[in-house]
């Protein structure tokens, strides 16, 4: 257990600190401890403080949620000030204070990032996305959900420089319109997962361009995209043979006539077939569902 491992590192239990730090302790022992416990170890001695600083400088993955529900601004800056080898960065619970001032230095010195999670970080600006696009050419996964500062210019910069993107979450990025989404699809043809949920500005033009430019697409979330209609769903069915899931709940202009094509292929949909939907509604109203063979 991590706690037992932590206790074994105390000076009274031997000379683990005499083992090679970079070859043994950092990659094979410390990596199994929760980040919060590692930070506590810094208080054991100056040697442990130096060891943990070395670990932090060589850390490949930083997830702020491992520290607790909220991480202080100063602690975040101190933890990552020497790191230049990050591959994954998740900062979704730093939204109360995270601004460009804290994020840009981390992005600027970490060019190997391939996964970034900024969900709900509302105090950033478009400059953060431009910095990501210029510093992270190997980026594969990016979450910008509920980041309303994302605009068409910053998204174009991302599309121009991060063409290896495979998963992008643009949920509730309400400044974005069809033109910006089309540009992203044209430049990032390797996309496998894309969320455009909760964006009333996204319509058929964007969905059709995604379908035609991204043949590897497996997951698409259009929840609440009120302008999406049947025509683009049919194009999606025609051009995306690898599609595995599609979310169209609250897309009131999308009907079963287009969804049935995908349903017959086994694509997971978040909208029930009409008959089943009617039965569920009936059950809610009268408290029971009639016995009907749904396989007919």
Coordinates of C-alpha atoms in Angstrom, one line a residue:
X1 CA 0.0 0.0 0.0
X2 CA 1.2 3.6 -0.6
X3 CA 1.2 4.3 3.1
X4 CA 3.4 1.4 3.9
X5 CA 5.8 2.4 1.1
X6 CA 5.8 5.9 2.5
X7 CA 6.7 4.6 6.0
X8 CA 9.5 2.5 4.6
X9 CA 11.2 5.7 3.3
X10 CA 11.7 7.2 6.7
X11 CA 15.3 7.2 7.9
X12 CA 14.6 4.8 10.8
X13 CA 13.9 2.0 8.4
X14 CA 17.2 2.0 6.5
X15 CA 19.1 3.8 3.8
X16 CA 16.8 4.0 0.9
X17 CA 18.0 7.5 0.2
X18 CA 21.4 5.9 -0.6
X19 CA 19.8 4.2 -3.7
X20 CA 20.2 6.0 -7.0
X21 CA 17.6 8.8 -7.0
X22 CA 17.1 9.2 -10.7
X23 CA 17.5 5.5 -11.7
X24 CA 15.6 3.9 -8.8
X25 CA 13.7 6.1 -6.4
X26 CA 12.1 8.5 -8.8
X27 CA 11.0 6.2 -11.6
X28 CA 10.3 3.0 -9.6
X29 CA 9.3 4.0 -6.1
X30 CA 8.0 7.6 -5.8
X31 CA 5.8 7.1 -8.9
X32 CA 3.6 4.8 -6.9
X33 CA 2.9 7.3 -4.2
X34 CA 0.0 9.8 -4.4
X35 CA 1.2 13.3 -5.1
X36 CA -0.3 14.6 -1.8
X37 CA 1.8 12.1 0.2
X38 CA 4.9 13.0 -1.8
X39 CA 4.5 16.7 -0.8
X40 CA 4.2 15.6 2.8
X41 CA 7.5 13.8 2.5
X42 CA 9.3 17.0 1.9
X43 CA 8.9 17.9 5.6
X44 CA 10.8 14.8 6.7
X45 CA 14.3 16.2 6.1
X46 CA 16.3 18.4 3.7
X47 CA 17.4 15.2 1.8
X48 CA 13.7 14.2 1.3
X49 CA 12.9 17.8 0.2
X50 CA 15.7 17.6 -2.5
X51 CA 14.5 14.1 -3.6
X52 CA 10.9 15.3 -4.0
X53 CA 12.0 18.4 -5.9
X54 CA 13.9 16.1 -8.2
X55 CA 10.8 14.0 -8.7
X56 CA 8.6 17.0 -9.4
X57 CA 11.1 18.2 -12.0
X58 CA 10.9 14.8 -13.8
X59 CA 7.2 14.2 -13.4
X60 CA 5.5 13.2 -16.6
X61 CA 1.9 13.6 -15.4
X62 CA 0.4 16.4 -13.2
X63 CA -3.2 16.1 -12.1
X64 CA -4.2 18.8 -9.7
X65 CA -7.1 16.7 -8.4
X66 CA -4.5 14.4 -6.7
X67 CA -3.6 17.1 -4.3
X68 CA -7.2 17.8 -3.1
X69 CA -10.3 19.7 -4.0
X70 CA -8.3 23.0 -4.4
X71 CA -4.7 23.7 -4.9
X72 CA -3.2 27.1 -3.9
X73 CA -1.9 29.3 -6.6
X74 CA 1.6 29.5 -5.0
X75 CA 1.8 25.8 -4.6
X76 CA 1.0 25.2 -8.3
X77 CA 3.7 27.6 -9.4
X78 CA 6.3 26.1 -7.1
X79 CA 5.5 22.5 -8.0
X80 CA 6.0 22.9 -11.8
X81 CA 8.6 25.7 -11.9
X82 CA 11.4 23.2 -12.8
X83 CA 9.5 20.7 -14.9
X84 CA 10.2 20.6 -18.7
X85 CA 9.1 17.0 -19.4
X86 CA 5.4 17.0 -18.7
X87 CA 3.3 14.9 -21.0
X88 CA -0.1 15.2 -19.3
X89 CA -1.5 18.2 -17.5
X90 CA -4.9 18.3 -15.8
X91 CA -6.0 21.5 -14.1
X92 CA -9.7 21.2 -14.0
X93 CA -9.9 22.1 -10.2
X94 CA -7.8 25.2 -10.5
X95 CA -10.5 27.2 -12.2
X96 CA -11.0 29.6 -9.2
X97 CA -7.6 31.3 -9.8
X98 CA -5.9 29.9 -12.9
X99 CA -5.0 32.7 -15.3
X100 CA -2.6 33.1 -18.2
X101 CA 0.0 34.4 -15.8
X102 CA 0.3 31.0 -14.1
X103 CA -0.4 28.7 -17.1
X104 CA 1.7 30.2 -19.8
X105 CA 5.2 29.6 -18.2
X106 CA 4.3 25.9 -17.7
X107 CA 3.1 25.6 -21.3
X108 CA 6.1 27.5 -22.6
X109 CA 8.7 25.1 -21.1
X110 CA 6.9 21.8 -21.7
X111 CA 7.0 21.0 -25.4
X112 CA 6.2 17.3 -25.0
X113 CA 2.6 17.7 -23.7
X114 CA 0.2 15.4 -25.5
X115 CA -2.8 15.7 -23.1
X116 CA -4.2 18.9 -21.5
X117 CA -7.3 19.2 -19.4
X118 CA -8.6 22.8 -18.7
X119 CA -12.2 22.1 -18.2
X120 CA -14.0 25.0 -16.5
X121 CA -10.9 27.2 -16.4
X122 CA -12.9 30.3 -17.2
X123 CA -10.3 33.0 -16.2
X124 CA -7.8 32.1 -19.0
X125 CA -7.9 34.0 -22.3
X126 CA -7.4 33.2 -26.0
X127 CA -3.7 33.7 -25.4
X128 CA -3.6 30.4 -23.5
X129 CA -4.8 28.5 -26.5
X130 CA -2.4 30.2 -28.8
X131 CA 0.4 29.4 -26.4
X132 CA -0.7 25.7 -26.4
X133 CA -0.8 25.6 -30.2
X134 CA 2.7 27.1 -30.5
X135 CA 4.4 25.1 -27.8
X136 CA 2.7 21.6 -28.0
X137 CA 3.0 20.3 -31.6
X138 CA 2.5 16.7 -30.3
X139 CA -0.8 17.4 -28.6
X140 CA -3.3 14.5 -28.9
X141 CA -6.1 15.3 -26.4
X142 CA -7.4 18.7 -25.3
X143 CA -10.4 19.6 -23.1
X144 CA -11.6 23.2 -23.2
X145 CA -15.1 22.4 -21.9
X146 CA -16.9 25.5 -20.5
X147 CA -14.1 27.8 -21.6
X148 CA -16.1 30.5 -23.2
X149 CA -12.9 32.6 -24.0
X150 CA -12.1 30.2 -26.8
X151 CA -12.7 32.1 -30.1
X152 CA -12.4 31.3 -33.8
X153 CA -8.9 32.9 -34.1
X154 CA -7.4 30.9 -31.2
X155 CA -9.0 27.7 -32.5
X156 CA -7.6 28.3 -36.0
X157 CA -4.1 28.6 -34.4
X158 CA -4.7 25.3 -32.6
X159 CA -5.8 23.7 -35.9
X160 CA -2.8 25.1 -37.8
X161 CA -0.1 23.8 -35.3
X162 CA -1.6 20.7 -33.6
X163 CA -2.6 18.5 -36.6
X164 CA -2.2 15.3 -34.6
X165 CA -5.2 16.0 -32.4
X166 CA -7.4 13.0 -31.8
X167 CA -9.8 14.2 -29.1
X168 CA -11.1 17.8 -28.5
X169 CA -13.8 18.8 -26.0
X170 CA -15.4 22.2 -26.9
X171 CA -18.5 21.8 -24.8
X172 CA -20.1 25.2 -24.2
X173 CA -17.5 27.1 -26.1
X174 CA -20.3 29.4 -27.3
X175 CA -18.2 31.8 -29.3
X176 CA -17.5 29.1 -31.9
X177 CA -19.5 29.0 -35.1
X178 CA -19.6 26.6 -38.0
X179 CA -16.7 28.3 -39.8
X180 CA -14.3 27.7 -37.0
X181 CA -15.4 24.1 -36.5
X182 CA -15.0 23.5 -40.2
X183 CA -11.4 24.8 -40.2
X184 CA -10.6 22.5 -37.2
X185 CA -12.0 19.5 -39.1
X186 CA -10.1 20.3 -42.3
X187 CA -6.7 20.7 -40.5
X188 CA -7.1 17.9 -37.9
X189 CA -8.3 15.0 -40.0
X190 CA -7.2 12.4 -37.3
X191 CA -9.9 13.4 -34.9
X192 CA -11.5 10.4 -33.2
X193 CA -13.5 12.2 -30.5
X194 CA -15.2 15.6 -30.6
X195 CA -17.7 17.4 -28.4
X196 CA -19.6 20.5 -29.6
X197 CA -22.3 20.1 -27.0
X198 CA -24.3 23.0 -25.7
X199 CA -23.5 25.3 -28.6
X200 CA -26.6 26.7 -30.4
X201 CA -24.3 28.3 -33.1
X202 CA -23.2 24.9 -34.5
X203 CA -25.3 23.5 -37.3
X204 CA -25.3 21.2 -40.3
X205 CA -22.5 22.9 -42.1
X206 CA -20.0 22.1 -39.3
X207 CA -21.3 18.5 -38.9
X208 CA -21.1 17.7 -42.6
X209 CA -17.5 19.1 -42.8
X210 CA -16.5 17.0 -39.8
X211 CA -18.0 13.9 -41.4
X212 CA -16.2 14.5 -44.7
X213 CA -12.8 15.5 -43.2
X214 CA -12.6 13.1 -40.3
X215 CA -13.1 9.5 -41.4
X216 CA -11.5 8.1 -38.2
X217 CA -14.3 9.8 -36.0
X218 CA -15.6 7.4 -33.3
X219 CA -17.4 9.7 -30.9
X220 CA -19.3 12.9 -31.5
X221 CA -21.3 14.9 -29.0
X222 CA -23.9 17.3 -30.4
X223 CA -26.1 17.6 -27.3
X224 CA -28.1 20.7 -27.4
X225 CA -26.9 21.8 -30.8
X226 CA -30.3 23.1 -31.9
X227 CA -29.4 24.0 -35.5
X228 CA -28.3 20.4 -36.4
X229 CA -30.8 18.7 -38.6
X230 CA -31.4 15.3 -40.3
X231 CA -29.4 16.0 -43.4
X232 CA -26.0 16.3 -41.6
X233 CA -26.7 13.2 -39.6
X234 CA -27.2 11.2 -42.8
X235 CA -23.9 12.6 -44.1
X236 CA -22.3 11.6 -40.9
X237 CA -23.6 8.0 -41.4
X238 CA -22.3 8.0 -45.0
X239 CA -18.7 9.3 -44.3
X240 CA -17.9 8.0 -40.8
X241 CA -17.8 4.2 -40.9
X242 CA -16.0 4.0 -37.6
X243 CA -18.5 6.0 -35.6
X244 CA -19.3 4.3 -32.3
X245 CA -21.4 6.8 -30.4
X246 CA -23.4 9.9 -31.2
X247 CA -25.1 12.2 -28.7
X248 CA -28.0 14.3 -30.1
X249 CA -30.2 14.7 -27.1
X250 CA -32.1 18.0 -27.2
X251 CA -31.4 18.3 -30.9
X252 CA -35.1 18.8 -31.7
X253 CA -34.6 18.8 -35.5
X254 CA -33.0 15.4 -35.6
X255 CA -35.5 12.6 -36.1
X256 CA -35.5 8.8 -36.2
X257 CA -35.5 8.9 -40.0
X258 CA -31.8 9.8 -39.9
X259 CA -30.8 8.1 -36.7
X260 CA -32.2 4.7 -37.7
X261 CA -29.3 4.4 -40.2
X262 CA -26.8 4.6 -37.4
X263 CA -28.9 2.6 -35.1
X264 CA -28.9 -0.3 -37.5
X265 CA -25.1 -0.2 -37.5
X266 CA -24.9 -0.5 -33.8
X267 CA -23.9 3.0 -33.1
X268 CA -24.6 4.0 -29.5
X269 CA -27.2 6.8 -29.4
X270 CA -28.4 8.8 -26.4
X271 CA -31.9 9.0 -27.9
X272 CA -34.2 6.0 -27.6
X273 CA -36.2 4.6 -30.5
X274 CA -39.7 6.1 -30.8
X275 CA -41.6 3.0 -29.5
X276 CA -39.3 2.6 -26.5
X277 CA -39.5 6.3 -25.8
X278 CA -43.3 6.2 -25.8
X279 CA -43.3 3.2 -23.4
X280 CA -41.0 5.0 -21.0
X281 CA -43.3 8.1 -21.2
X282 CA -46.3 5.9 -20.5
X283 CA -44.6 4.2 -17.6
X284 CA -43.8 7.7 -16.1
X285 CA -47.5 8.7 -16.5
X286 CA -49.4 5.6 -15.3
X287 CA -46.7 3.8 -13.3
X288 CA -46.3 0.7 -15.5
X289 CA -45.3 -0.3 -19.0
X290 CA -47.5 -2.7 -21.0
X291 CA -46.0 -6.0 -21.9
X292 CA -44.9 -5.6 -25.5
X293 CA -42.3 -7.6 -27.4
X294 CA -39.8 -4.9 -28.4
X295 CA -38.1 -7.3 -30.8
X296 CA -41.1 -7.3 -33.2

